[in-house]
Short mmCIF file of C-alpha atoms in Angstrom, two decimals:
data_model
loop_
_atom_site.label_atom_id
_atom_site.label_comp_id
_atom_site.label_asym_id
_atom_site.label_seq_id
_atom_site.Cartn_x
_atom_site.Cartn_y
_atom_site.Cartn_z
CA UNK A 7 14.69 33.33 -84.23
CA UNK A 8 14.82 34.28 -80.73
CA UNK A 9 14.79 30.56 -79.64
CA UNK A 10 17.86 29.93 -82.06
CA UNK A 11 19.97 32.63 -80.63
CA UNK A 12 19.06 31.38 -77.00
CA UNK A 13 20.12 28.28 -78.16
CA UNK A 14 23.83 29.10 -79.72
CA UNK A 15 24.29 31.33 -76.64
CA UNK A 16 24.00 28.80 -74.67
CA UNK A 17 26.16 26.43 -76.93
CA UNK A 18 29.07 29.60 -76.76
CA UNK A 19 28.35 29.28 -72.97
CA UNK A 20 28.60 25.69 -72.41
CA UNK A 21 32.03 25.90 -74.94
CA UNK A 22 33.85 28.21 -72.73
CA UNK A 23 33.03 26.82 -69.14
CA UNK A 24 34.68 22.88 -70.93
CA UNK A 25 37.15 25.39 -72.42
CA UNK A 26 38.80 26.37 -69.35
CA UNK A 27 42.00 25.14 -68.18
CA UNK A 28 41.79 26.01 -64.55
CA UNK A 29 37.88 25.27 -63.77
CA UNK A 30 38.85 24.71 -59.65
CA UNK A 31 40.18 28.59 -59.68
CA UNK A 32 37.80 31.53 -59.44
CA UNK A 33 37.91 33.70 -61.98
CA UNK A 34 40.04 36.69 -60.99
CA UNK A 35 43.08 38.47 -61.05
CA UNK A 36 45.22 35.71 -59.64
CA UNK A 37 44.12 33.22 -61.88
CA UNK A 38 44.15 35.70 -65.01
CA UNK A 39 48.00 36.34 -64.31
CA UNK A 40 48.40 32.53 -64.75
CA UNK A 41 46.81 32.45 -68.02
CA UNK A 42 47.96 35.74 -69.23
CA UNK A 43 51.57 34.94 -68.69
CA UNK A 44 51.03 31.44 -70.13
CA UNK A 45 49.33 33.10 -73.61
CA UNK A 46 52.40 35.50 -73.85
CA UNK A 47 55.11 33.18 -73.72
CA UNK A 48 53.51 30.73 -75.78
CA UNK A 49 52.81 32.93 -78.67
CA UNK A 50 54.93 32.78 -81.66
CA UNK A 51 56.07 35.76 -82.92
CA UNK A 52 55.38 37.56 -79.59
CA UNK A 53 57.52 39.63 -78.01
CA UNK A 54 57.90 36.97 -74.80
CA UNK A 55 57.66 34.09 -76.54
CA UNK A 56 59.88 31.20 -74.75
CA UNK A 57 60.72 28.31 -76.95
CA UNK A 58 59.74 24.94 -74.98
CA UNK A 59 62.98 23.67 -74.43
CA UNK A 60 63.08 26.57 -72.54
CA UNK A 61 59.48 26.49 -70.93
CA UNK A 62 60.54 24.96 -67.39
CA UNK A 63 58.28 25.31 -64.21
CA UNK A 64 59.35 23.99 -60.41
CA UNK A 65 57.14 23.59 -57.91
CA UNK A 66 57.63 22.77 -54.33
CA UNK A 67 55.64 20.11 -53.03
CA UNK A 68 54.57 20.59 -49.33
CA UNK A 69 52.19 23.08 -49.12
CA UNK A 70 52.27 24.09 -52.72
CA UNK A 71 51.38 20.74 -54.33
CA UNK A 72 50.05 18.16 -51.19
CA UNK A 73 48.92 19.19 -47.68
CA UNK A 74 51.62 20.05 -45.13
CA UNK A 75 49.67 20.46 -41.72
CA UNK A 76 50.15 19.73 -38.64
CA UNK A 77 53.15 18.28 -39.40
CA UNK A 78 54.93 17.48 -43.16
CA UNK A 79 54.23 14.02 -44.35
CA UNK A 80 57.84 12.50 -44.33
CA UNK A 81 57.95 13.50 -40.73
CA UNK A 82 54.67 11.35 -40.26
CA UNK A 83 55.92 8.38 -42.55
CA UNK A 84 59.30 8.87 -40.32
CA UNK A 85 57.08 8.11 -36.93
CA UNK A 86 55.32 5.35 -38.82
CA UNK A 87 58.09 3.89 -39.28
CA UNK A 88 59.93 4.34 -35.90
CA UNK A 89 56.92 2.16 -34.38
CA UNK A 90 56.96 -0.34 -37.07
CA UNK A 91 60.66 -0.57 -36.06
CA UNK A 92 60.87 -0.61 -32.38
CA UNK A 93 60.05 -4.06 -31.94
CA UNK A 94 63.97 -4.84 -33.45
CA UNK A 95 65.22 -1.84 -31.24
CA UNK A 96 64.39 -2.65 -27.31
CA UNK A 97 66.97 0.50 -26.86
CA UNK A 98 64.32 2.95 -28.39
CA UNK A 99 62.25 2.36 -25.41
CA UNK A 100 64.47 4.86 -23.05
CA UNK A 101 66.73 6.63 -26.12
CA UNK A 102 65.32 10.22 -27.33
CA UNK A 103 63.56 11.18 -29.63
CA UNK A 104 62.74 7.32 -30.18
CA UNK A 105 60.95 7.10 -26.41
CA UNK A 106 58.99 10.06 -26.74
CA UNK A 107 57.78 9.26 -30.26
CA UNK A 108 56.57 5.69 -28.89
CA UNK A 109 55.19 7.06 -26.00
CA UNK A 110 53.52 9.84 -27.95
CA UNK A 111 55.01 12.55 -26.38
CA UNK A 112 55.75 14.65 -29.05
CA UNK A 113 56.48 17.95 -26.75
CA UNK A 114 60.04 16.77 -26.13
CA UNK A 115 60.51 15.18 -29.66
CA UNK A 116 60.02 18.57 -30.71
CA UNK A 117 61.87 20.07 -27.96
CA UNK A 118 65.02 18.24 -29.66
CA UNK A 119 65.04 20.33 -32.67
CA UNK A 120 66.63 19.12 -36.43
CA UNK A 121 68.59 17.49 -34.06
CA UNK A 122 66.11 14.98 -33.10
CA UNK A 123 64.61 15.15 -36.41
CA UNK A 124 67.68 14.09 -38.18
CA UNK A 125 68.18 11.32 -35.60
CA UNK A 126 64.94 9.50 -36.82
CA UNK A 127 65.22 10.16 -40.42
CA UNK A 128 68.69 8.29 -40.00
CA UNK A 129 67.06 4.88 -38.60
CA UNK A 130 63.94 5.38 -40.43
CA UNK A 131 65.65 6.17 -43.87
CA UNK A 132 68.68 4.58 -44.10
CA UNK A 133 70.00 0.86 -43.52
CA UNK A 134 68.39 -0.07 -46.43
CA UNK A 135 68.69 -0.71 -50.49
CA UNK A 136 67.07 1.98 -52.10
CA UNK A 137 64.43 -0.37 -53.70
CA UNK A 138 63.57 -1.34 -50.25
CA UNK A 139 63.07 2.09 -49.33
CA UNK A 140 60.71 2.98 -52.31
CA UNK A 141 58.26 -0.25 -51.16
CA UNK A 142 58.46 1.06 -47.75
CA UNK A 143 57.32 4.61 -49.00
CA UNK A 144 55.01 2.69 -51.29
CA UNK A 145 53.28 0.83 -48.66
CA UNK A 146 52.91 3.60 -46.23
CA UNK A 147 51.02 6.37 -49.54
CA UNK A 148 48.67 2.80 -49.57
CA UNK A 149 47.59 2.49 -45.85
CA UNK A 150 48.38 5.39 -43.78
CA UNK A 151 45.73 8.37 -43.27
CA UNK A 152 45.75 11.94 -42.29
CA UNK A 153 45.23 12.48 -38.78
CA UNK A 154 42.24 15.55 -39.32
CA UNK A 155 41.28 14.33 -42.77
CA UNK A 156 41.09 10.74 -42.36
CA UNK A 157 42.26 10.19 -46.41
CA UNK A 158 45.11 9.09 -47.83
CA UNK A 159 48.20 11.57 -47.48
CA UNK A 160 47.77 11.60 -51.63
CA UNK A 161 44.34 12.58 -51.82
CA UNK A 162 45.13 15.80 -50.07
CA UNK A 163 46.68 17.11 -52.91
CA UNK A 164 45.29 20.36 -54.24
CA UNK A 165 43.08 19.87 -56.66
CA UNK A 166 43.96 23.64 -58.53
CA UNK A 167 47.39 23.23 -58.46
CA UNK A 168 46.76 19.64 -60.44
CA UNK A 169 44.82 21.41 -62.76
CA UNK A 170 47.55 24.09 -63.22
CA UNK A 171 50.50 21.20 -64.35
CA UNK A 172 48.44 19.68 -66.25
CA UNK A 173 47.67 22.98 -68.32
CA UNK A 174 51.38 24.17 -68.48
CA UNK A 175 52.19 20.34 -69.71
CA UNK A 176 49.04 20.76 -72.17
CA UNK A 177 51.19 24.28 -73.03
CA UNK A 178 54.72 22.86 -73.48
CA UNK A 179 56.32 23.19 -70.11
CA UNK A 180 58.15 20.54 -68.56
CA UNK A 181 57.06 20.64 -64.85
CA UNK A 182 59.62 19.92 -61.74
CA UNK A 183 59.08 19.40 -58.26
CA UNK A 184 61.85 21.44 -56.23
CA UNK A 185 61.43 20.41 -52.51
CA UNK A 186 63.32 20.25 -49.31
CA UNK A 187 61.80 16.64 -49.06
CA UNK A 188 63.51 14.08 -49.24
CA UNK A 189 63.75 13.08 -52.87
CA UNK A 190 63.70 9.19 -52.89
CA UNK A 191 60.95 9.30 -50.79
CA UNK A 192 58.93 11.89 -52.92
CA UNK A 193 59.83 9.58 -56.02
CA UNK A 194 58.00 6.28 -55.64
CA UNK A 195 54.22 8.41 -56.08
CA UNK A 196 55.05 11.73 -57.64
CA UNK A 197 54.61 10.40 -61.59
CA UNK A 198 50.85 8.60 -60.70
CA UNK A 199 49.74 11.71 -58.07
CA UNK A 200 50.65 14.81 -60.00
CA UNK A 201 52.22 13.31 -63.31
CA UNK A 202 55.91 14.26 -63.18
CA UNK A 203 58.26 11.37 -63.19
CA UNK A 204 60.61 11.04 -61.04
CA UNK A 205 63.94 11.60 -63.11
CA UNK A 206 62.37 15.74 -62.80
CA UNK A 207 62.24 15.30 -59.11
CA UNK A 208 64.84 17.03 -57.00
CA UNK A 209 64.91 17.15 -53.33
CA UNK A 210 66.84 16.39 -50.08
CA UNK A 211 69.23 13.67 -50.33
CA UNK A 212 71.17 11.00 -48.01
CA UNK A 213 74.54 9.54 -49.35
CA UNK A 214 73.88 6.29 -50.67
CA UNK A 215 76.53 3.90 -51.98
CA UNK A 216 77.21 0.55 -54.25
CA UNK A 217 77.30 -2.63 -52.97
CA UNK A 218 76.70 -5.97 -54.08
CA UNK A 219 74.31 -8.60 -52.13
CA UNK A 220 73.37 -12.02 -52.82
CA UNK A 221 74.63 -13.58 -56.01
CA UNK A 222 76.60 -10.48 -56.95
CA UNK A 223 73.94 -8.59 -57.55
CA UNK A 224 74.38 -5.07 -57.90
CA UNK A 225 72.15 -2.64 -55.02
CA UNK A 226 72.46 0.32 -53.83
CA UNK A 227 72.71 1.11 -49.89
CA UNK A 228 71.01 3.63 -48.35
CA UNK A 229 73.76 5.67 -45.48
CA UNK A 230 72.91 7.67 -42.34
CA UNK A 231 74.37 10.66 -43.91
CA UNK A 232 72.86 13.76 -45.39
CA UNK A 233 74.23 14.91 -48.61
CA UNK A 234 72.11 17.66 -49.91
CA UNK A 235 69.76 19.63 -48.44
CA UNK A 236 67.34 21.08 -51.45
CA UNK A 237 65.77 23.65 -49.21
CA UNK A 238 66.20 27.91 -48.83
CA UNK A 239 69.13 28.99 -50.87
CA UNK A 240 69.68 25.03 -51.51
CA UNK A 241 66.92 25.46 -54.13
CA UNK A 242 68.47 26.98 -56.82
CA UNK A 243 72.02 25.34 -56.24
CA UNK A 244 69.79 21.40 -56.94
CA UNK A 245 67.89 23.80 -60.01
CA UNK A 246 71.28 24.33 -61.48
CA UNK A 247 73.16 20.89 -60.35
CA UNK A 248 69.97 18.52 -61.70
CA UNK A 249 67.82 20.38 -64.14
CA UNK A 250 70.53 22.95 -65.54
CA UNK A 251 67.69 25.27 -67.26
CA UNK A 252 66.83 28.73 -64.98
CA UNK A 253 62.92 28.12 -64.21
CA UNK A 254 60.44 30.99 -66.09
CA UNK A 255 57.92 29.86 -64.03
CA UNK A 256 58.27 29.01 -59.99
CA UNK A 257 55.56 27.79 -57.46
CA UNK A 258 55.79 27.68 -53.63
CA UNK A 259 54.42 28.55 -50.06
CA UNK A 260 56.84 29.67 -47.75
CA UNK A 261 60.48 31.25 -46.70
CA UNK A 262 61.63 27.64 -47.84
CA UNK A 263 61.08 28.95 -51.36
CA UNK A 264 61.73 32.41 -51.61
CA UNK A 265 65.23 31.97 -52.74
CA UNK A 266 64.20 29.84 -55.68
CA UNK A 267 62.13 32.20 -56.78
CA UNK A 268 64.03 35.28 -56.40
CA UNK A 269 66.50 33.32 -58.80
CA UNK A 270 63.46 32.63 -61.15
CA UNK A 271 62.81 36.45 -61.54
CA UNK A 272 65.70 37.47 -61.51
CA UNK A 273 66.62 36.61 -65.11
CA UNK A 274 65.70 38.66 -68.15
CA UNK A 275 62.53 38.16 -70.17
CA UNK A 276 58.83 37.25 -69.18
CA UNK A 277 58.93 35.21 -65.57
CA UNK A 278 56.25 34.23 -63.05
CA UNK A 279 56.09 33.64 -59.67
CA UNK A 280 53.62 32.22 -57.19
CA UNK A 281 53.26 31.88 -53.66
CA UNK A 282 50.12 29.51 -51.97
CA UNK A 283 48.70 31.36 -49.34
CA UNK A 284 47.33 29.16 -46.66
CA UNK A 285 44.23 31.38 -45.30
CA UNK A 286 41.87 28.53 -45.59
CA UNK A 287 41.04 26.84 -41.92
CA UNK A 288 37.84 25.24 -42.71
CA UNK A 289 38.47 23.67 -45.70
CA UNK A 290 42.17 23.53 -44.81
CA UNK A 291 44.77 25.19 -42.88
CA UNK A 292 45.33 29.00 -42.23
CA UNK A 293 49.28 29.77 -41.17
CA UNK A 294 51.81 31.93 -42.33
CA UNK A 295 54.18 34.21 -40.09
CA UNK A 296 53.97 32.65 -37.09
CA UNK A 297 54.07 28.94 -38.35
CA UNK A 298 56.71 26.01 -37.46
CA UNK A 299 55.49 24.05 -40.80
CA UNK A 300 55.60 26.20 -43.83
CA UNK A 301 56.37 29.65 -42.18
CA UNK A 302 55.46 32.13 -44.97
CA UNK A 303 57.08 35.66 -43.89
CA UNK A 304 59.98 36.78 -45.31
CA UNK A 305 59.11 35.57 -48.88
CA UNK A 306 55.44 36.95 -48.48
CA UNK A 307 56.69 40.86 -48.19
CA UNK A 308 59.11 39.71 -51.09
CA UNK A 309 55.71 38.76 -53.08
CA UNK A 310 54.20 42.33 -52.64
CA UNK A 311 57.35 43.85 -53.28
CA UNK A 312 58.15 42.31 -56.28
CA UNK A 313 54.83 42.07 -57.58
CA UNK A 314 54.60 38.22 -57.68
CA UNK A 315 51.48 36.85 -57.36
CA UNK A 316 50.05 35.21 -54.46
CA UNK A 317 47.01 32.63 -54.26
CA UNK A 318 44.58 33.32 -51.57
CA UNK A 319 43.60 29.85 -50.86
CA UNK A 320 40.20 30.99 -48.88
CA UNK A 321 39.58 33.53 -52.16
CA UNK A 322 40.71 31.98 -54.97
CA UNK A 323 40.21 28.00 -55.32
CA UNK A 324 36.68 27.01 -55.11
CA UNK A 325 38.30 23.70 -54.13
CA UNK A 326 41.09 22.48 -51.94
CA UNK A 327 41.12 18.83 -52.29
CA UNK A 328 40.14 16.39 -55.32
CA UNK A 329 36.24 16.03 -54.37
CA UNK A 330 36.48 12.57 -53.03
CA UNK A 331 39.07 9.55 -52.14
CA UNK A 332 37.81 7.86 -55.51
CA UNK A 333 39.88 10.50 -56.98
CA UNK A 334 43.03 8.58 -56.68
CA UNK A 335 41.63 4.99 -56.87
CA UNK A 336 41.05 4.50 -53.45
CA UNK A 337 38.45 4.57 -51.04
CA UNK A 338 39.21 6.38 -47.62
#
């Protein structure tokens, strides 16, 4: 008798640990206001119940979804691409910011500000069709490697944050990246890294425009020209423009974000919001007022204002990263 109930207790056991949704978060109350708030919108009848059509979630991407230290990854595949370039531009060798990113000096290529910045996303991202573009992107997720990690720039993903879409999906939310990255280069790898395809992708964009190249065909060019910056208050303004639902569920990490979800919560009914808290400098990074990348400050008092709640990287994931390279098909 006492062998049988050993052995169904252990069967319960064993039921609940392949039972839970978010096995990469420590139990808690973090990840209980995930679940809880997922239960009570999903429950017929109940009192917060959100129909699916309804049931949207956005999530930034750097430093919510995908590693954003030292440095955010565009801005890396951007100086990739300035040095796979310079051999066609003999001028970059004494122009700014192009001479100081060749010659590594990336004191005064910060020094110059958006500025700067802007500068080399306009030769590295434009010039182009946009199919061109997405190989470029394409080939650079396939070869290039983190500069502390030494893995692919997709195999820094967080590995609880994967596990949380794929639970809202498994719960009847469609799940949206909202960035301030550029959205045609967030495209190309978003649907086989974290699942969402990339027609519920909305980010930064440059003007792009019809043309038609050899035989007639058809392309699209890619211009030097911002046209929409999906960052700060910009977030809610692309939430209403491409997805045209108010989020009851918003992710992010820093100031970047706060506007998008202040307009999340600020609706009527059952809402969530999150905030990643980057506290984590062995496993990760640890950053947050004082940072140039991700500066968490503002919308980190809004969080303990408003009651929203806000991961403790260190505390609450017992992982970071997917637990090896293999992870994403490829080997480091």
């Amino acid at each position: 008798m006492l062998l049988g109930t050993l052995l169904v207790a252990l069967s319960a056991t064993a039921g609940l640990a392949q039972s839970d949704p978010l096995p990469s978060w420590n139990d808690g109350p973090v990840k209980k206001s995930i679940t809880d708030f997922v239960a009570k919108v999903t429950t017929q009848g109940g009192a917060d119940f959100v129909p699916p059509a309804e049931r949207i979630a956005t999530f930034d991407n750097d430093g919510t979804l995908w590693c954003e230290q030292p440095y955010y990854s565009q801005v890396a595949f951007a100086i990739d691409r300035v040095k796979a370039m310079a051999p066609q531009h003999p001028e970059w060798r004494t122009q700014q910011p192009f001479k100081g990113l060749l010659e590594n000096d990336m004191k005064t290529v910060a020094a110059m500000g958006q500025k700067g910045l802007l500068q080399i996303v306009a030769a590295t991202h434009a010039g182009m069709t946009t199919e061109e573009f997405a190989k470029a992107v394409r080939d650079w997720i396939a070869s290039a490697r983190h500069p502390r990690f030494n893995r692919p720039y997709d195999a820094l993903v967080y590995q609880p944050m994967l596990e949380l879409l794929a639970y809202l999906r498994a719960n009847g939310f469609k799940t949206f990246i909202v960035s301030g990255g550029g959205v045609e280069f967030m495209r190309p790898w978003v649907e086989k890294t974290y699942g969402i395809p990339p027609e519920q992708v909305v980010g930064s964009s440059g003007e792009v425009k019809l043309q038609y190249g050899a035989g007639g065909k058809p392309e699209l060019m890619k211009l030097p020209k911002v046209e929409f910056i999906d960052d700060g208050p910009g977030k809610p303004v692309g939430i209403n423009r491409f997805i045209g639902r108010r989020p009851v569920f918003a992710f992010g990490n820093s100031d970047g974000d706060l506007q998008m979800l202040q307009w999340t919560t600020a609706d009527q009914g059952a809402r969530f919001a999150g905030i990643v808290h980057h506290t984590d400098d062995v496993r990760e990074y640890a950053y947050d007022r004082q940072s140039k990348v991700g500066k968490l400050d503002k919308a980190l008092d809004a969080a303990k204002a408003a009651g929203w709640t806000v991961v403790d990287m260190k505390k609450d994931w017992k992982e970071v990263f997917p637990p090896s390279p293999a992870a994403t098909g490829r080997s480091p």
